[in-house]
């Protein structure tokens, strides 16, 4: 009888004992890679105009009351760090000079580029769908003009000021963090098309 009770208690315990861990599978349905520029093909400084003209002082970039990039950069950069971006590439371990990710839950794009002055540093900014399209159209229009040199200050969502530098057939992105300039590499139009998924 005691033997049956022990077996009964053992079976009862095995039925009511549940695992102490809960497995949560990682899903990648929220984030999708819109476009990218490989790091190996990004450094395109040949063909830049050496005699750059003097341009008017920048009016919006240094105005930290208007330019909120310094305040918002940490959150955007931290979000980028959490995404397994290398798993999205065709070649495993591929380094990116620039990426454009779409976050479905936020309904926003995250534009990230590698700082050409500091190779380890990525800088990210949020773009709405409309801002993404308008920014792309602006860049394409300016590159097609083949302007010798031009700086364009663009106020994006959340009052982030992006400085777009145009030099003949190339463009670079610049941000001011309150202390230093963060500058992307120089990109030709076909690279911009790849980045924006066009």
Short mmCIF file of C-alpha atoms in Angstrom, two decimals:
data_model
loop_
_atom_site.label_atom_id
_atom_site.label_comp_id
_atom_site.label_asym_id
_atom_site.label_seq_id
_atom_site.Cartn_x
_atom_site.Cartn_y
_atom_site.Cartn_z
CA UNK A 1 0.00 0.00 0.00
CA UNK A 2 2.81 2.42 0.86
CA UNK A 3 4.44 1.47 -2.41
CA UNK A 4 1.31 2.48 -4.34
CA UNK A 5 1.06 5.77 -2.44
CA UNK A 6 4.65 6.67 -3.31
CA UNK A 7 4.08 5.84 -6.96
CA UNK A 8 0.82 7.84 -6.93
CA UNK A 9 2.56 10.88 -5.35
CA UNK A 10 5.42 10.60 -7.84
CA UNK A 11 3.01 10.52 -10.79
CA UNK A 12 0.97 13.38 -9.34
CA UNK A 13 4.11 15.52 -8.93
CA UNK A 14 5.23 14.83 -12.48
CA UNK A 15 1.82 15.95 -13.78
CA UNK A 16 1.71 19.20 -11.79
CA UNK A 17 5.38 20.18 -12.11
CA UNK A 18 5.92 22.69 -14.86
CA UNK A 19 9.12 24.02 -16.34
CA UNK A 20 10.56 27.06 -14.60
CA UNK A 21 11.76 28.65 -17.83
CA UNK A 22 9.81 30.21 -20.63
CA UNK A 23 11.32 30.14 -24.10
CA UNK A 24 10.69 33.25 -26.22
CA UNK A 25 11.66 32.81 -29.83
CA UNK A 26 13.31 35.71 -31.61
CA UNK A 27 11.22 37.00 -34.48
CA UNK A 28 12.38 39.34 -37.20
CA UNK A 29 8.97 40.31 -38.55
CA UNK A 30 9.10 43.78 -36.99
CA UNK A 31 12.31 45.01 -38.68
CA UNK A 32 13.17 44.79 -42.36
CA UNK A 33 16.24 45.91 -44.27
CA UNK A 34 15.24 48.43 -46.96
CA UNK A 35 18.70 49.14 -48.34
CA UNK A 36 22.39 49.07 -47.53
CA UNK A 37 25.78 50.27 -48.67
CA UNK A 38 28.67 47.89 -48.04
CA UNK A 39 31.59 49.32 -46.11
CA UNK A 40 34.14 47.97 -48.58
CA UNK A 41 32.70 50.03 -51.46
CA UNK A 42 31.90 53.19 -49.53
CA UNK A 43 35.10 55.22 -49.57
CA UNK A 44 34.67 57.11 -52.86
CA UNK A 45 36.70 60.26 -52.38
CA UNK A 46 38.26 60.25 -55.85
CA UNK A 47 36.65 62.82 -58.10
CA UNK A 48 35.82 65.27 -55.32
CA UNK A 49 36.43 68.92 -56.20
CA UNK A 50 39.65 70.11 -54.55
CA UNK A 51 38.88 73.82 -54.86
CA UNK A 52 35.84 74.08 -52.65
CA UNK A 53 34.11 77.46 -52.60
CA UNK A 54 33.45 79.38 -49.41
CA UNK A 55 29.85 78.86 -48.34
CA UNK A 56 27.65 80.89 -46.05
CA UNK A 57 27.75 79.95 -42.36
CA UNK A 58 25.38 77.21 -41.34
CA UNK A 59 22.35 78.70 -39.65
CA UNK A 60 20.37 75.74 -38.27
CA UNK A 61 22.94 73.04 -37.52
CA UNK A 62 24.64 74.81 -34.64
CA UNK A 63 21.39 76.14 -33.16
CA UNK A 64 20.84 73.53 -30.46
CA UNK A 65 17.43 75.01 -29.62
CA UNK A 66 16.33 74.06 -33.12
CA UNK A 67 18.60 71.07 -33.77
CA UNK A 68 17.54 68.30 -31.39
CA UNK A 69 19.95 65.67 -32.71
CA UNK A 70 22.19 65.89 -29.63
CA UNK A 71 19.20 65.08 -27.41
CA UNK A 72 17.80 62.26 -29.57
CA UNK A 73 20.92 60.49 -30.82
CA UNK A 74 21.37 58.08 -27.88
CA UNK A 75 17.91 56.52 -28.24
CA UNK A 76 18.25 56.07 -32.01
CA UNK A 77 21.78 54.66 -31.74
CA UNK A 78 20.74 52.26 -28.95
CA UNK A 79 17.87 50.92 -31.08
CA UNK A 80 20.26 50.27 -33.96
CA UNK A 81 22.61 48.33 -31.67
CA UNK A 82 19.83 45.90 -30.72
CA UNK A 83 19.12 44.83 -34.31
CA UNK A 84 21.02 41.83 -35.63
CA UNK A 85 21.83 43.69 -38.82
CA UNK A 86 24.56 41.28 -39.96
CA UNK A 87 22.01 38.46 -40.11
CA UNK A 88 20.12 40.42 -42.77
CA UNK A 89 23.04 40.54 -45.20
CA UNK A 90 23.68 38.11 -48.03
CA UNK A 91 27.31 37.74 -47.00
CA UNK A 92 27.65 36.83 -43.33
CA UNK A 93 29.80 39.26 -41.38
CA UNK A 94 29.44 41.97 -44.05
CA UNK A 95 30.20 45.44 -42.73
CA UNK A 96 27.88 48.28 -43.65
CA UNK A 97 28.71 51.89 -44.35
CA UNK A 98 25.02 52.83 -44.31
CA UNK A 99 21.68 51.08 -43.81
CA UNK A 100 18.01 51.95 -43.91
CA UNK A 101 15.79 49.81 -41.69
CA UNK A 102 12.00 49.87 -41.47
CA UNK A 103 10.41 49.30 -38.04
CA UNK A 104 6.84 48.15 -38.51
CA UNK A 105 5.72 48.77 -34.92
CA UNK A 106 6.94 52.39 -35.07
CA UNK A 107 6.00 52.86 -38.75
CA UNK A 108 9.35 54.64 -39.17
CA UNK A 109 12.67 54.22 -40.91
CA UNK A 110 16.04 54.25 -39.14
CA UNK A 111 18.80 55.72 -41.31
CA UNK A 112 22.23 54.75 -39.99
CA UNK A 113 25.65 55.57 -41.38
CA UNK A 114 29.19 54.87 -40.26
CA UNK A 115 31.15 57.92 -39.16
CA UNK A 116 34.01 58.34 -41.64
CA UNK A 117 36.14 59.97 -38.93
CA UNK A 118 35.67 57.14 -36.42
CA UNK A 119 35.19 53.71 -37.99
CA UNK A 120 33.62 52.11 -34.95
CA UNK A 121 30.85 54.69 -34.57
CA UNK A 122 27.42 54.44 -36.20
CA UNK A 123 24.97 57.33 -36.13
CA UNK A 124 21.23 56.86 -36.55
CA UNK A 125 18.26 59.14 -37.21
CA UNK A 126 14.55 58.38 -37.48
CA UNK A 127 12.61 59.18 -40.65
CA UNK A 128 8.90 59.01 -41.31
CA UNK A 129 7.72 57.54 -44.63
CA UNK A 130 7.09 61.00 -46.06
CA UNK A 131 10.44 62.36 -44.85
CA UNK A 132 12.24 59.36 -46.34
CA UNK A 133 10.68 59.97 -49.76
CA UNK A 134 11.25 63.74 -49.67
CA UNK A 135 14.88 63.30 -48.58
CA UNK A 136 15.52 60.80 -51.37
CA UNK A 137 13.95 63.09 -54.00
CA UNK A 138 15.99 66.06 -52.75
CA UNK A 139 19.26 64.11 -52.96
CA UNK A 140 18.49 62.76 -56.44
CA UNK A 141 17.52 66.22 -57.74
CA UNK A 142 20.67 67.83 -56.35
CA UNK A 143 23.00 65.09 -57.65
CA UNK A 144 21.52 65.34 -61.14
CA UNK A 145 22.49 69.05 -61.21
CA UNK A 146 26.19 68.06 -60.78
CA UNK A 147 26.78 71.13 -58.62
CA UNK A 148 30.45 71.80 -57.91
CA UNK A 149 29.86 72.13 -54.17
CA UNK A 150 26.83 72.80 -52.03
CA UNK A 151 25.70 72.39 -48.42
CA UNK A 152 21.99 71.95 -47.70
CA UNK A 153 20.56 72.03 -44.19
CA UNK A 154 17.45 69.88 -43.90
CA UNK A 155 15.22 69.86 -40.82
CA UNK A 156 13.88 66.32 -40.43
CA UNK A 157 11.36 64.78 -38.05
CA UNK A 158 11.74 65.68 -34.36
CA UNK A 159 13.78 68.77 -35.34
CA UNK A 160 16.91 66.87 -36.26
CA UNK A 161 19.03 68.93 -38.67
CA UNK A 162 20.85 66.94 -41.34
CA UNK A 163 23.53 68.66 -43.40
CA UNK A 164 23.74 67.23 -46.91
CA UNK A 165 27.01 68.01 -48.70
CA UNK A 166 26.91 67.76 -52.49
CA UNK A 167 30.15 67.63 -54.46
CA UNK A 168 29.56 67.10 -58.18
CA UNK A 169 28.20 63.53 -58.39
CA UNK A 170 28.62 62.60 -54.73
CA UNK A 171 26.81 63.23 -51.47
CA UNK A 172 27.64 62.86 -47.78
CA UNK A 173 25.49 63.11 -44.64
CA UNK A 174 26.60 65.26 -41.71
CA UNK A 175 25.23 65.67 -38.21
CA UNK A 176 26.33 67.99 -35.41
CA UNK A 177 26.33 66.46 -31.93
CA UNK A 178 27.02 69.74 -30.16
CA UNK A 179 30.78 69.16 -30.09
CA UNK A 180 31.86 67.51 -33.34
CA UNK A 181 30.70 66.81 -36.84
CA UNK A 182 29.63 63.27 -37.64
CA UNK A 183 30.21 62.70 -41.36
CA UNK A 184 29.34 59.75 -43.57
CA UNK A 185 31.46 58.58 -46.46
CA UNK A 186 30.84 60.05 -49.92
CA UNK A 187 28.21 58.19 -51.99
CA UNK A 188 27.36 58.26 -55.66
CA UNK A 189 23.75 58.20 -56.88
CA UNK A 190 23.66 54.44 -57.50
CA UNK A 191 24.67 53.89 -53.85
CA UNK A 192 21.92 56.25 -52.67
CA UNK A 193 19.44 54.33 -54.82
CA UNK A 194 20.51 51.07 -53.15
CA UNK A 195 20.30 52.64 -49.70
CA UNK A 196 16.76 53.94 -50.21
CA UNK A 197 15.62 50.70 -51.85
CA UNK A 198 15.15 52.15 -55.33
#
